[in-house]
Amino acid sequence: MLVLPDRDSAEELAEELTDRLALPREPQVVRDALAGEDDAEDAQWLVVVEDPDARYDPTRLDALATARDGWLERD
């Protein structure tokens, strides 16, 4: 899961990942409100990349997210 500060960044990254990783479909983009916050400004956006076989390089994913002020969140 990649965590990004805004929806535009998350949607751009999801599209880029689809192309770069040759994903069969674009990753899901989900809004994640911070605990106790109701304001949309206080939300993070998640790009959910399914990778049950660990085929994608976490360092590369983190670098792509970092370029957009985000990060890779591991379970």
PDB file of N, CA, C and O in Angstrom:
ATOM      1  N   MET A   1       0.849  -1.155   0.000  1.00  0.00           N
ATOM      2  CA  MET A   1       0.000   0.000   0.000  1.00  0.00           C
ATOM      3  C   MET A   1       0.908   1.234   0.000  1.00  0.00           C
ATOM      4  O   MET A   1       1.857   1.318   0.769  1.00  0.00           O
ATOM      5  N   LEU A   2       0.588   2.156  -0.867  1.00  0.00           N
ATOM      6  CA  LEU A   2       1.330   3.407  -0.950  1.00  0.00           C
ATOM      7  C   LEU A   2       0.456   4.515  -0.380  1.00  0.00           C
ATOM      8  O   LEU A   2      -0.729   4.600  -0.683  1.00  0.00           O
ATOM      9  N   VAL A   3       1.032   5.345   0.465  1.00  0.00           N
ATOM     10  CA  VAL A   3       0.304   6.416   1.136  1.00  0.00           C
ATOM     11  C   VAL A   3       0.731   7.739   0.507  1.00  0.00           C
ATOM     12  O   VAL A   3       1.930   8.034   0.425  1.00  0.00           O
ATOM     13  N   LEU A   4      -0.272   8.532   0.091  1.00  0.00           N
ATOM     14  CA  LEU A   4       0.013   9.816  -0.560  1.00  0.00           C
ATOM     15  C   LEU A   4      -0.810  10.921   0.095  1.00  0.00           C
ATOM     16  O   LEU A   4      -1.853  10.665   0.688  1.00  0.00           O
ATOM     17  N   PRO A   5      -0.329  12.161  -0.036  1.00  0.00           N
ATOM     18  CA  PRO A   5      -0.969  13.270   0.668  1.00  0.00           C
ATOM     19  C   PRO A   5      -2.250  13.794   0.019  1.00  0.00           C
ATOM     20  O   PRO A   5      -3.039  14.459   0.685  1.00  0.00           O
ATOM     21  N   ASP A   6      -2.464  13.501  -1.268  1.00  0.00           N
ATOM     22  CA  ASP A   6      -3.666  14.037  -1.912  1.00  0.00           C
ATOM     23  C   ASP A   6      -4.145  13.109  -3.023  1.00  0.00           C
ATOM     24  O   ASP A   6      -3.414  12.240  -3.499  1.00  0.00           O
ATOM     25  N   ARG A   7      -5.387  13.315  -3.400  1.00  0.00           N
ATOM     26  CA  ARG A   7      -6.033  12.449  -4.387  1.00  0.00           C
ATOM     27  C   ARG A   7      -5.348  12.508  -5.752  1.00  0.00           C
ATOM     28  O   ARG A   7      -5.162  11.475  -6.404  1.00  0.00           O
ATOM     29  N   ASP A   8      -4.994  13.702  -6.203  1.00  0.00           N
ATOM     30  CA  ASP A   8      -4.359  13.829  -7.516  1.00  0.00           C
ATOM     31  C   ASP A   8      -3.074  13.016  -7.591  1.00  0.00           C
ATOM     32  O   ASP A   8      -2.832  12.307  -8.570  1.00  0.00           O
ATOM     33  N   SER A   9      -2.253  13.112  -6.573  1.00  0.00           N
ATOM     34  CA  SER A   9      -1.002  12.352  -6.543  1.00  0.00           C
ATOM     35  C   SER A   9      -1.272  10.848  -6.555  1.00  0.00           C
ATOM     36  O   SER A   9      -0.589  10.086  -7.242  1.00  0.00           O
ATOM     37  N   ALA A  10      -2.265  10.433  -5.793  1.00  0.00           N
ATOM     38  CA  ALA A  10      -2.600   9.013  -5.726  1.00  0.00           C
ATOM     39  C   ALA A  10      -3.096   8.497  -7.079  1.00  0.00           C
ATOM     40  O   ALA A  10      -2.683   7.425  -7.532  1.00  0.00           O
ATOM     41  N   GLU A  11      -3.956   9.257  -7.730  1.00  0.00           N
ATOM     42  CA  GLU A  11      -4.474   8.833  -9.027  1.00  0.00           C
ATOM     43  C   GLU A  11      -3.378   8.809 -10.092  1.00  0.00           C
ATOM     44  O   GLU A  11      -3.329   7.888 -10.917  1.00  0.00           O
ATOM     45  N   GLU A  12      -2.481   9.797 -10.063  1.00  0.00           N
ATOM     46  CA  GLU A  12      -1.357   9.816 -11.004  1.00  0.00           C
ATOM     47  C   GLU A  12      -0.450   8.614 -10.793  1.00  0.00           C
ATOM     48  O   GLU A  12      -0.011   7.980 -11.755  1.00  0.00           O
ATOM     49  N   LEU A  13      -0.163   8.300  -9.533  1.00  0.00           N
ATOM     50  CA  LEU A  13       0.708   7.169  -9.243  1.00  0.00           C
ATOM     51  C   LEU A  13       0.048   5.855  -9.642  1.00  0.00           C
ATOM     52  O   LEU A  13       0.708   4.972 -10.188  1.00  0.00           O
ATOM     53  N   ALA A  14      -1.229   5.709  -9.392  1.00  0.00           N
ATOM     54  CA  ALA A  14      -1.936   4.487  -9.780  1.00  0.00           C
ATOM     55  C   ALA A  14      -1.834   4.275 -11.289  1.00  0.00           C
ATOM     56  O   ALA A  14      -1.564   3.158 -11.756  1.00  0.00           O
ATOM     57  N   GLU A  15      -2.013   5.338 -12.049  1.00  0.00           N
ATOM     58  CA  GLU A  15      -1.905   5.245 -13.506  1.00  0.00           C
ATOM     59  C   GLU A  15      -0.476   4.887 -13.924  1.00  0.00           C
ATOM     60  O   GLU A  15      -0.257   4.031 -14.785  1.00  0.00           O
ATOM     61  N   GLU A  16       0.505   5.533 -13.302  1.00  0.00           N
ATOM     62  CA  GLU A  16       1.909   5.264 -13.626  1.00  0.00           C
ATOM     63  C   GLU A  16       2.289   3.817 -13.293  1.00  0.00           C
ATOM     64  O   GLU A  16       2.982   3.151 -14.070  1.00  0.00           O
ATOM     65  N   LEU A  17       1.833   3.327 -12.152  1.00  0.00           N
ATOM     66  CA  LEU A  17       2.140   1.947 -11.764  1.00  0.00           C
ATOM     67  C   LEU A  17       1.545   0.951 -12.749  1.00  0.00           C
ATOM     68  O   LEU A  17       2.177  -0.063 -13.061  1.00  0.00           O
ATOM     69  N   THR A  18       0.358   1.241 -13.235  1.00  0.00           N
ATOM     70  CA  THR A  18      -0.279   0.357 -14.204  1.00  0.00           C
ATOM     71  C   THR A  18       0.603   0.208 -15.436  1.00  0.00           C
ATOM     72  O   THR A  18       0.799  -0.904 -15.941  1.00  0.00           O
ATOM     73  N   ASP A  19       1.155   1.326 -15.901  1.00  0.00           N
ATOM     74  CA  ASP A  19       2.022   1.303 -17.080  1.00  0.00           C
ATOM     75  C   ASP A  19       3.383   0.675 -16.774  1.00  0.00           C
ATOM     76  O   ASP A  19       3.839  -0.219 -17.488  1.00  0.00           O
ATOM     77  N   ARG A  20       4.043   1.130 -15.726  1.00  0.00           N
ATOM     78  CA  ARG A  20       5.403   0.674 -15.414  1.00  0.00           C
ATOM     79  C   ARG A  20       5.483  -0.797 -15.028  1.00  0.00           C
ATOM     80  O   ARG A  20       6.449  -1.478 -15.334  1.00  0.00           O
ATOM     81  N   LEU A  21       4.470  -1.266 -14.296  1.00  0.00           N
ATOM     82  CA  LEU A  21       4.500  -2.642 -13.803  1.00  0.00           C
ATOM     83  C   LEU A  21       3.665  -3.589 -14.659  1.00  0.00           C
ATOM     84  O   LEU A  21       3.546  -4.768 -14.332  1.00  0.00           O
ATOM     85  N   ALA A  22       3.081  -3.063 -15.728  1.00  0.00           N
ATOM     86  CA  ALA A  22       2.223  -3.859 -16.614  1.00  0.00           C
ATOM     87  C   ALA A  22       1.140  -4.587 -15.817  1.00  0.00           C
ATOM     88  O   ALA A  22       0.912  -5.782 -15.980  1.00  0.00           O
ATOM     89  N   LEU A  23       0.486  -3.827 -14.938  1.00  0.00           N
ATOM     90  CA  LEU A  23      -0.583  -4.406 -14.125  1.00  0.00           C
ATOM     91  C   LEU A  23      -1.803  -4.701 -14.999  1.00  0.00           C
ATOM     92  O   LEU A  23      -2.092  -3.954 -15.939  1.00  0.00           O
ATOM     93  N   PRO A  24      -2.542  -5.750 -14.681  1.00  0.00           N
ATOM     94  CA  PRO A  24      -3.735  -6.072 -15.470  1.00  0.00           C
ATOM     95  C   PRO A  24      -4.847  -5.027 -15.321  1.00  0.00           C
ATOM     96  O   PRO A  24      -5.682  -4.870 -16.204  1.00  0.00           O
ATOM     97  N   ARG A  25      -4.847  -4.325 -14.202  1.00  0.00           N
ATOM     98  CA  ARG A  25      -5.811  -3.236 -13.987  1.00  0.00           C
ATOM     99  C   ARG A  25      -5.181  -2.203 -13.054  1.00  0.00           C
ATOM    100  O   ARG A  25      -4.254  -2.508 -12.300  1.00  0.00           O
ATOM    101  N   GLU A  26      -5.708  -1.002 -13.099  1.00  0.00           N
ATOM    102  CA  GLU A  26      -5.168   0.085 -12.275  1.00  0.00           C
ATOM    103  C   GLU A  26      -5.423  -0.203 -10.796  1.00  0.00           C
ATOM    104  O   GLU A  26      -6.503  -0.657 -10.423  1.00  0.00           O
ATOM    105  N   PRO A  27      -4.430   0.070  -9.932  1.00  0.00           N
ATOM    106  CA  PRO A  27      -4.623  -0.150  -8.487  1.00  0.00           C
ATOM    107  C   PRO A  27      -5.766   0.705  -7.944  1.00  0.00           C
ATOM    108  O   PRO A  27      -6.059   1.782  -8.463  1.00  0.00           O
ATOM    109  N   GLN A  28      -6.372   0.222  -6.899  1.00  0.00           N
ATOM    110  CA  GLN A  28      -7.469   0.926  -6.245  1.00  0.00           C
ATOM    111  C   GLN A  28      -6.923   2.126  -5.480  1.00  0.00           C
ATOM    112  O   GLN A  28      -5.902   2.027  -4.793  1.00  0.00           O
ATOM    113  N   VAL A  29      -7.609   3.261  -5.585  1.00  0.00           N
ATOM    114  CA  VAL A  29      -7.269   4.481  -4.848  1.00  0.00           C
ATOM    115  C   VAL A  29      -8.364   4.693  -3.803  1.00  0.00           C
ATOM    116  O   VAL A  29      -9.542   4.737  -4.140  1.00  0.00           O
ATOM    117  N   VAL A  30      -7.938   4.804  -2.538  1.00  0.00           N
ATOM    118  CA  VAL A  30      -8.882   4.862  -1.427  1.00  0.00           C
ATOM    119  C   VAL A  30      -8.537   6.026  -0.508  1.00  0.00           C
ATOM    120  O   VAL A  30      -7.365   6.235  -0.174  1.00  0.00           O
ATOM    121  N   ARG A  31      -9.541   6.764  -0.068  1.00  0.00           N
ATOM    122  CA  ARG A  31      -9.337   7.844   0.906  1.00  0.00           C
ATOM    123  C   ARG A  31      -9.291   7.235   2.303  1.00  0.00           C
ATOM    124  O   ARG A  31     -10.115   6.409   2.662  1.00  0.00           O
ATOM    125  N   ASP A  32      -8.317   7.654   3.088  1.00  0.00           N
ATOM    126  CA  ASP A  32      -8.155   7.156   4.448  1.00  0.00           C
ATOM    127  C   ASP A  32      -8.121   8.352   5.389  1.00  0.00           C
ATOM    128  O   ASP A  32      -7.093   9.005   5.534  1.00  0.00           O
ATOM    129  N   ALA A  33      -9.255   8.646   6.017  1.00  0.00           N
ATOM    130  CA  ALA A  33      -9.313   9.767   6.958  1.00  0.00           C
ATOM    131  C   ALA A  33      -8.467   9.450   8.177  1.00  0.00           C
ATOM    132  O   ALA A  33      -8.448   8.323   8.662  1.00  0.00           O
ATOM    133  N   LEU A  34      -7.740  10.433   8.652  1.00  0.00           N
ATOM    134  CA  LEU A  34      -6.938  10.244   9.851  1.00  0.00           C
ATOM    135  C   LEU A  34      -7.864  10.104  11.048  1.00  0.00           C
ATOM    136  O   LEU A  34      -8.933  10.711  11.097  1.00  0.00           O
ATOM    137  N   ALA A  35      -7.457   9.325  12.003  1.00  0.00           N
ATOM    138  CA  ALA A  35      -8.284   9.055  13.177  1.00  0.00           C
ATOM    139  C   ALA A  35      -8.751  10.347  13.841  1.00  0.00           C
ATOM    140  O   ALA A  35      -7.950  11.231  14.123  1.00  0.00           O
ATOM    141  N   GLY A  36     -10.063  10.457  14.035  1.00  0.00           N
ATOM    142  CA  GLY A  36     -10.631  11.606  14.722  1.00  0.00           C
ATOM    143  C   GLY A  36     -10.799  12.832  13.849  1.00  0.00           C
ATOM    144  O   GLY A  36     -11.224  13.878  14.324  1.00  0.00           O
ATOM    145  N   GLU A  37     -10.481  12.741  12.592  1.00  0.00           N
ATOM    146  CA  GLU A  37     -10.572  13.897  11.701  1.00  0.00           C
ATOM    147  C   GLU A  37     -11.740  13.737  10.741  1.00  0.00           C
ATOM    148  O   GLU A  37     -11.878  12.717  10.095  1.00  0.00           O
ATOM    149  N   ASP A  38     -12.576  14.759  10.652  1.00  0.00           N
ATOM    150  CA  ASP A  38     -13.698  14.750   9.725  1.00  0.00           C
ATOM    151  C   ASP A  38     -13.426  15.604   8.501  1.00  0.00           C
ATOM    152  O   ASP A  38     -14.130  15.516   7.506  1.00  0.00           O
ATOM    153  N   ASP A  39     -12.424  16.429   8.561  1.00  0.00           N
ATOM    154  CA  ASP A  39     -12.108  17.362   7.485  1.00  0.00           C
ATOM    155  C   ASP A  39     -11.417  16.632   6.342  1.00  0.00           C
ATOM    156  O   ASP A  39     -10.453  15.905   6.541  1.00  0.00           O
ATOM    157  N   ALA A  40     -11.893  16.818   5.121  1.00  0.00           N
ATOM    158  CA  ALA A  40     -11.302  16.175   3.949  1.00  0.00           C
ATOM    159  C   ALA A  40      -9.848  16.587   3.751  1.00  0.00           C
ATOM    160  O   ALA A  40      -9.070  15.859   3.143  1.00  0.00           O
ATOM    161  N   GLU A  41      -9.474  17.739   4.265  1.00  0.00           N
ATOM    162  CA  GLU A  41      -8.084  18.185   4.140  1.00  0.00           C
ATOM    163  C   GLU A  41      -7.140  17.315   4.963  1.00  0.00           C
ATOM    164  O   GLU A  41      -5.959  17.266   4.697  1.00  0.00           O
ATOM    165  N   ASP A  42      -7.673  16.649   5.977  1.00  0.00           N
ATOM    166  CA  ASP A  42      -6.852  15.825   6.856  1.00  0.00           C
ATOM    167  C   ASP A  42      -6.963  14.351   6.482  1.00  0.00           C
ATOM    168  O   ASP A  42      -7.073  13.492   7.334  1.00  0.00           O
ATOM    169  N   ALA A  43      -6.913  14.067   5.193  1.00  0.00           N
ATOM    170  CA  ALA A  43      -7.011  12.692   4.727  1.00  0.00           C
ATOM    171  C   ALA A  43      -5.752  12.310   3.976  1.00  0.00           C
ATOM    172  O   ALA A  43      -5.100  13.148   3.361  1.00  0.00           O
ATOM    173  N   GLN A  44      -5.446  11.049   4.053  1.00  0.00           N
ATOM    174  CA  GLN A  44      -4.385  10.485   3.237  1.00  0.00           C
ATOM    175  C   GLN A  44      -5.070   9.673   2.149  1.00  0.00           C
ATOM    176  O   GLN A  44      -6.209   9.227   2.306  1.00  0.00           O
ATOM    177  N   TRP A  45      -4.368   9.462   1.074  1.00  0.00           N
ATOM    178  CA  TRP A  45      -4.896   8.660  -0.020  1.00  0.00           C
ATOM    179  C   TRP A  45      -4.012   7.441  -0.185  1.00  0.00           C
ATOM    180  O   TRP A  45      -2.788   7.538  -0.151  1.00  0.00           O
ATOM    181  N   LEU A  46      -4.638   6.295  -0.325  1.00  0.00           N
ATOM    182  CA  LEU A  46      -3.925   5.038  -0.428  1.00  0.00           C
ATOM    183  C   LEU A  46      -4.033   4.491  -1.840  1.00  0.00           C
ATOM    184  O   LEU A  46      -5.106   4.532  -2.446  1.00  0.00           O
ATOM    185  N   VAL A  47      -2.927   3.988  -2.350  1.00  0.00           N
ATOM    186  CA  VAL A  47      -2.918   3.269  -3.619  1.00  0.00           C
ATOM    187  C   VAL A  47      -2.640   1.817  -3.238  1.00  0.00           C
ATOM    188  O   VAL A  47      -1.562   1.489  -2.736  1.00  0.00           O
ATOM    189  N   VAL A  48      -3.629   0.971  -3.448  1.00  0.00           N
ATOM    190  CA  VAL A  48      -3.544  -0.419  -3.028  1.00  0.00           C
ATOM    191  C   VAL A  48      -3.031  -1.266  -4.192  1.00  0.00           C
ATOM    192  O   VAL A  48      -3.709  -1.414  -5.203  1.00  0.00           O
ATOM    193  N   VAL A  49      -1.830  -1.800  -4.028  1.00  0.00           N
ATOM    194  CA  VAL A  49      -1.208  -2.645  -5.044  1.00  0.00           C
ATOM    195  C   VAL A  49      -1.232  -4.083  -4.536  1.00  0.00           C
ATOM    196  O   VAL A  49      -0.599  -4.397  -3.523  1.00  0.00           O
ATOM    197  N   GLU A  50      -1.974  -4.929  -5.223  1.00  0.00           N
ATOM    198  CA  GLU A  50      -2.030  -6.348  -4.855  1.00  0.00           C
ATOM    199  C   GLU A  50      -0.750  -7.015  -5.348  1.00  0.00           C
ATOM    200  O   GLU A  50      -0.417  -6.926  -6.529  1.00  0.00           O
ATOM    201  N   ASP A  51      -0.035  -7.672  -4.443  1.00  0.00           N
ATOM    202  CA  ASP A  51       1.216  -8.328  -4.808  1.00  0.00           C
ATOM    203  C   ASP A  51       1.428  -9.572  -3.945  1.00  0.00           C
ATOM    204  O   ASP A  51       2.393  -9.658  -3.184  1.00  0.00           O
ATOM    205  N   PRO A  52       0.540 -10.565  -4.063  1.00  0.00           N
ATOM    206  CA  PRO A  52       0.649 -11.747  -3.202  1.00  0.00           C
ATOM    207  C   PRO A  52       1.921 -12.569  -3.446  1.00  0.00           C
ATOM    208  O   PRO A  52       2.373 -13.289  -2.559  1.00  0.00           O
ATOM    209  N   ASP A  53       2.507 -12.439  -4.634  1.00  0.00           N
ATOM    210  CA  ASP A  53       3.710 -13.199  -4.955  1.00  0.00           C
ATOM    211  C   ASP A  53       4.994 -12.395  -4.771  1.00  0.00           C
ATOM    212  O   ASP A  53       6.080 -12.857  -5.140  1.00  0.00           O
ATOM    213  N   ALA A  54       4.877 -11.197  -4.220  1.00  0.00           N
ATOM    214  CA  ALA A  54       6.028 -10.309  -3.968  1.00  0.00           C
ATOM    215  C   ALA A  54       6.885 -10.117  -5.220  1.00  0.00           C
ATOM    216  O   ALA A  54       8.103 -10.212  -5.181  1.00  0.00           O
ATOM    217  N   ARG A  55       6.234  -9.790  -6.335  1.00  0.00           N
ATOM    218  CA  ARG A  55       6.938  -9.590  -7.602  1.00  0.00           C
ATOM    219  C   ARG A  55       7.486  -8.174  -7.750  1.00  0.00           C
ATOM    220  O   ARG A  55       8.399  -7.948  -8.532  1.00  0.00           O
ATOM    221  N   TYR A  56       6.934  -7.213  -7.035  1.00  0.00           N
ATOM    222  CA  TYR A  56       7.317  -5.811  -7.225  1.00  0.00           C
ATOM    223  C   TYR A  56       8.341  -5.391  -6.179  1.00  0.00           C
ATOM    224  O   TYR A  56       8.215  -5.698  -4.996  1.00  0.00           O
ATOM    225  N   ASP A  57       9.341  -4.679  -6.627  1.00  0.00           N
ATOM    226  CA  ASP A  57      10.431  -4.227  -5.767  1.00  0.00           C
ATOM    227  C   ASP A  57       9.938  -3.132  -4.818  1.00  0.00           C
ATOM    228  O   ASP A  57       9.561  -2.045  -5.262  1.00  0.00           O
ATOM    229  N   PRO A  58       9.955  -3.405  -3.500  1.00  0.00           N
ATOM    230  CA  PRO A  58       9.470  -2.411  -2.538  1.00  0.00           C
ATOM    231  C   PRO A  58      10.268  -1.110  -2.564  1.00  0.00           C
ATOM    232  O   PRO A  58       9.716  -0.040  -2.352  1.00  0.00           O
ATOM    233  N   THR A  59      11.560  -1.200  -2.837  1.00  0.00           N
ATOM    234  CA  THR A  59      12.393  -0.002  -2.901  1.00  0.00           C
ATOM    235  C   THR A  59      11.936   0.898  -4.052  1.00  0.00           C
ATOM    236  O   THR A  59      11.847   2.116  -3.904  1.00  0.00           O
ATOM    237  N   ARG A  60      11.616   0.294  -5.167  1.00  0.00           N
ATOM    238  CA  ARG A  60      11.132   1.057  -6.331  1.00  0.00           C
ATOM    239  C   ARG A  60       9.763   1.677  -6.050  1.00  0.00           C
ATOM    240  O   ARG A  60       9.516   2.833  -6.379  1.00  0.00           O
ATOM    241  N   LEU A  61       8.877   0.897  -5.436  1.00  0.00           N
ATOM    242  CA  LEU A  61       7.552   1.429  -5.101  1.00  0.00           C
ATOM    243  C   LEU A  61       7.682   2.608  -4.140  1.00  0.00           C
ATOM    244  O   LEU A  61       7.008   3.634  -4.301  1.00  0.00           O
ATOM    245  N   ASP A  62       8.552   2.463  -3.138  1.00  0.00           N
ATOM    246  CA  ASP A  62       8.748   3.546  -2.174  1.00  0.00           C
ATOM    247  C   ASP A  62       9.310   4.787  -2.861  1.00  0.00           C
ATOM    248  O   ASP A  62       8.879   5.903  -2.573  1.00  0.00           O
ATOM    249  N   ALA A  63      10.238   4.603  -3.787  1.00  0.00           N
ATOM    250  CA  ALA A  63      10.820   5.738  -4.508  1.00  0.00           C
ATOM    251  C   ALA A  63       9.765   6.470  -5.340  1.00  0.00           C
ATOM    252  O   ALA A  63       9.735   7.704  -5.379  1.00  0.00           O
ATOM    253  N   LEU A  64       8.877   5.716  -5.979  1.00  0.00           N
ATOM    254  CA  LEU A  64       7.817   6.343  -6.770  1.00  0.00           C
ATOM    255  C   LEU A  64       6.860   7.140  -5.876  1.00  0.00           C
ATOM    256  O   LEU A  64       6.418   8.228  -6.230  1.00  0.00           O
ATOM    257  N   ALA A  65       6.546   6.598  -4.703  1.00  0.00           N
ATOM    258  CA  ALA A  65       5.676   7.308  -3.760  1.00  0.00           C
ATOM    259  C   ALA A  65       6.390   8.520  -3.167  1.00  0.00           C
ATOM    260  O   ALA A  65       5.800   9.602  -3.047  1.00  0.00           O
ATOM    261  N   THR A  66       7.652   8.360  -2.821  1.00  0.00           N
ATOM    262  CA  THR A  66       8.432   9.451  -2.231  1.00  0.00           C
ATOM    263  C   THR A  66       8.529  10.642  -3.172  1.00  0.00           C
ATOM    264  O   THR A  66       8.511  11.793  -2.731  1.00  0.00           O
ATOM    265  N   ALA A  67       8.605  10.372  -4.460  1.00  0.00           N
ATOM    266  CA  ALA A  67       8.666  11.449  -5.457  1.00  0.00           C
ATOM    267  C   ALA A  67       7.413  12.315  -5.423  1.00  0.00           C
ATOM    268  O   ALA A  67       7.421  13.451  -5.904  1.00  0.00           O
ATOM    269  N   ARG A  68       6.346  11.794  -4.813  1.00  0.00           N
ATOM    270  CA  ARG A  68       5.082  12.534  -4.686  1.00  0.00           C
ATOM    271  C   ARG A  68       4.766  12.830  -3.217  1.00  0.00           C
ATOM    272  O   ARG A  68       3.618  12.927  -2.824  1.00  0.00           O
ATOM    273  N   ASP A  69       5.798  12.921  -2.396  1.00  0.00           N
ATOM    274  CA  ASP A  69       5.657  13.202  -0.957  1.00  0.00           C
ATOM    275  C   ASP A  69       4.878  12.119  -0.217  1.00  0.00           C
ATOM    276  O   ASP A  69       4.195  12.396   0.761  1.00  0.00           O
ATOM    277  N   GLY A  70       4.995  10.891  -0.680  1.00  0.00           N
ATOM    278  CA  GLY A  70       4.326   9.770  -0.035  1.00  0.00           C
ATOM    279  C   GLY A  70       5.329   8.740   0.434  1.00  0.00           C
ATOM    280  O   GLY A  70       6.529   9.005   0.498  1.00  0.00           O
ATOM    281  N   TRP A  71       4.836   7.556   0.748  1.00  0.00           N
ATOM    282  CA  TRP A  71       5.699   6.467   1.206  1.00  0.00           C
ATOM    283  C   TRP A  71       5.004   5.140   1.024  1.00  0.00           C
ATOM    284  O   TRP A  71       3.794   5.067   0.842  1.00  0.00           O
ATOM    285  N   LEU A  72       5.817   4.069   1.109  1.00  0.00           N
ATOM    286  CA  LEU A  72       5.309   2.710   1.060  1.00  0.00           C
ATOM    287  C   LEU A  72       4.973   2.278   2.477  1.00  0.00           C
ATOM    288  O   LEU A  72       5.810   2.394   3.383  1.00  0.00           O
ATOM    289  N   GLU A  73       3.782   1.786   2.678  1.00  0.00           N
ATOM    290  CA  GLU A  73       3.344   1.274   3.977  1.00  0.00           C
ATOM    291  C   GLU A  73       3.263  -0.236   3.861  1.00  0.00           C
ATOM    292  O   GLU A  73       2.520  -0.763   3.038  1.00  0.00           O
ATOM    293  N   ARG A  74       4.061  -0.921   4.656  1.00  0.00           N
ATOM    294  CA  ARG A  74       4.032  -2.385   4.629  1.00  0.00           C
ATOM    295  C   ARG A  74       3.158  -2.886   5.752  1.00  0.00           C
ATOM    296  O   ARG A  74       3.099  -2.311   6.818  1.00  0.00           O
ATOM    297  N   ASP A  75       2.493  -4.003   5.506  1.00  0.00           N
ATOM    298  CA  ASP A  75       1.596  -4.596   6.521  1.00  0.00           C
ATOM    299  C   ASP A  75       2.316  -4.977   7.763  1.00  0.00           C
ATOM    300  O   ASP A  75       3.275  -5.416   8.000  1.00  0.00           O
TER     301      ASP A  75
END
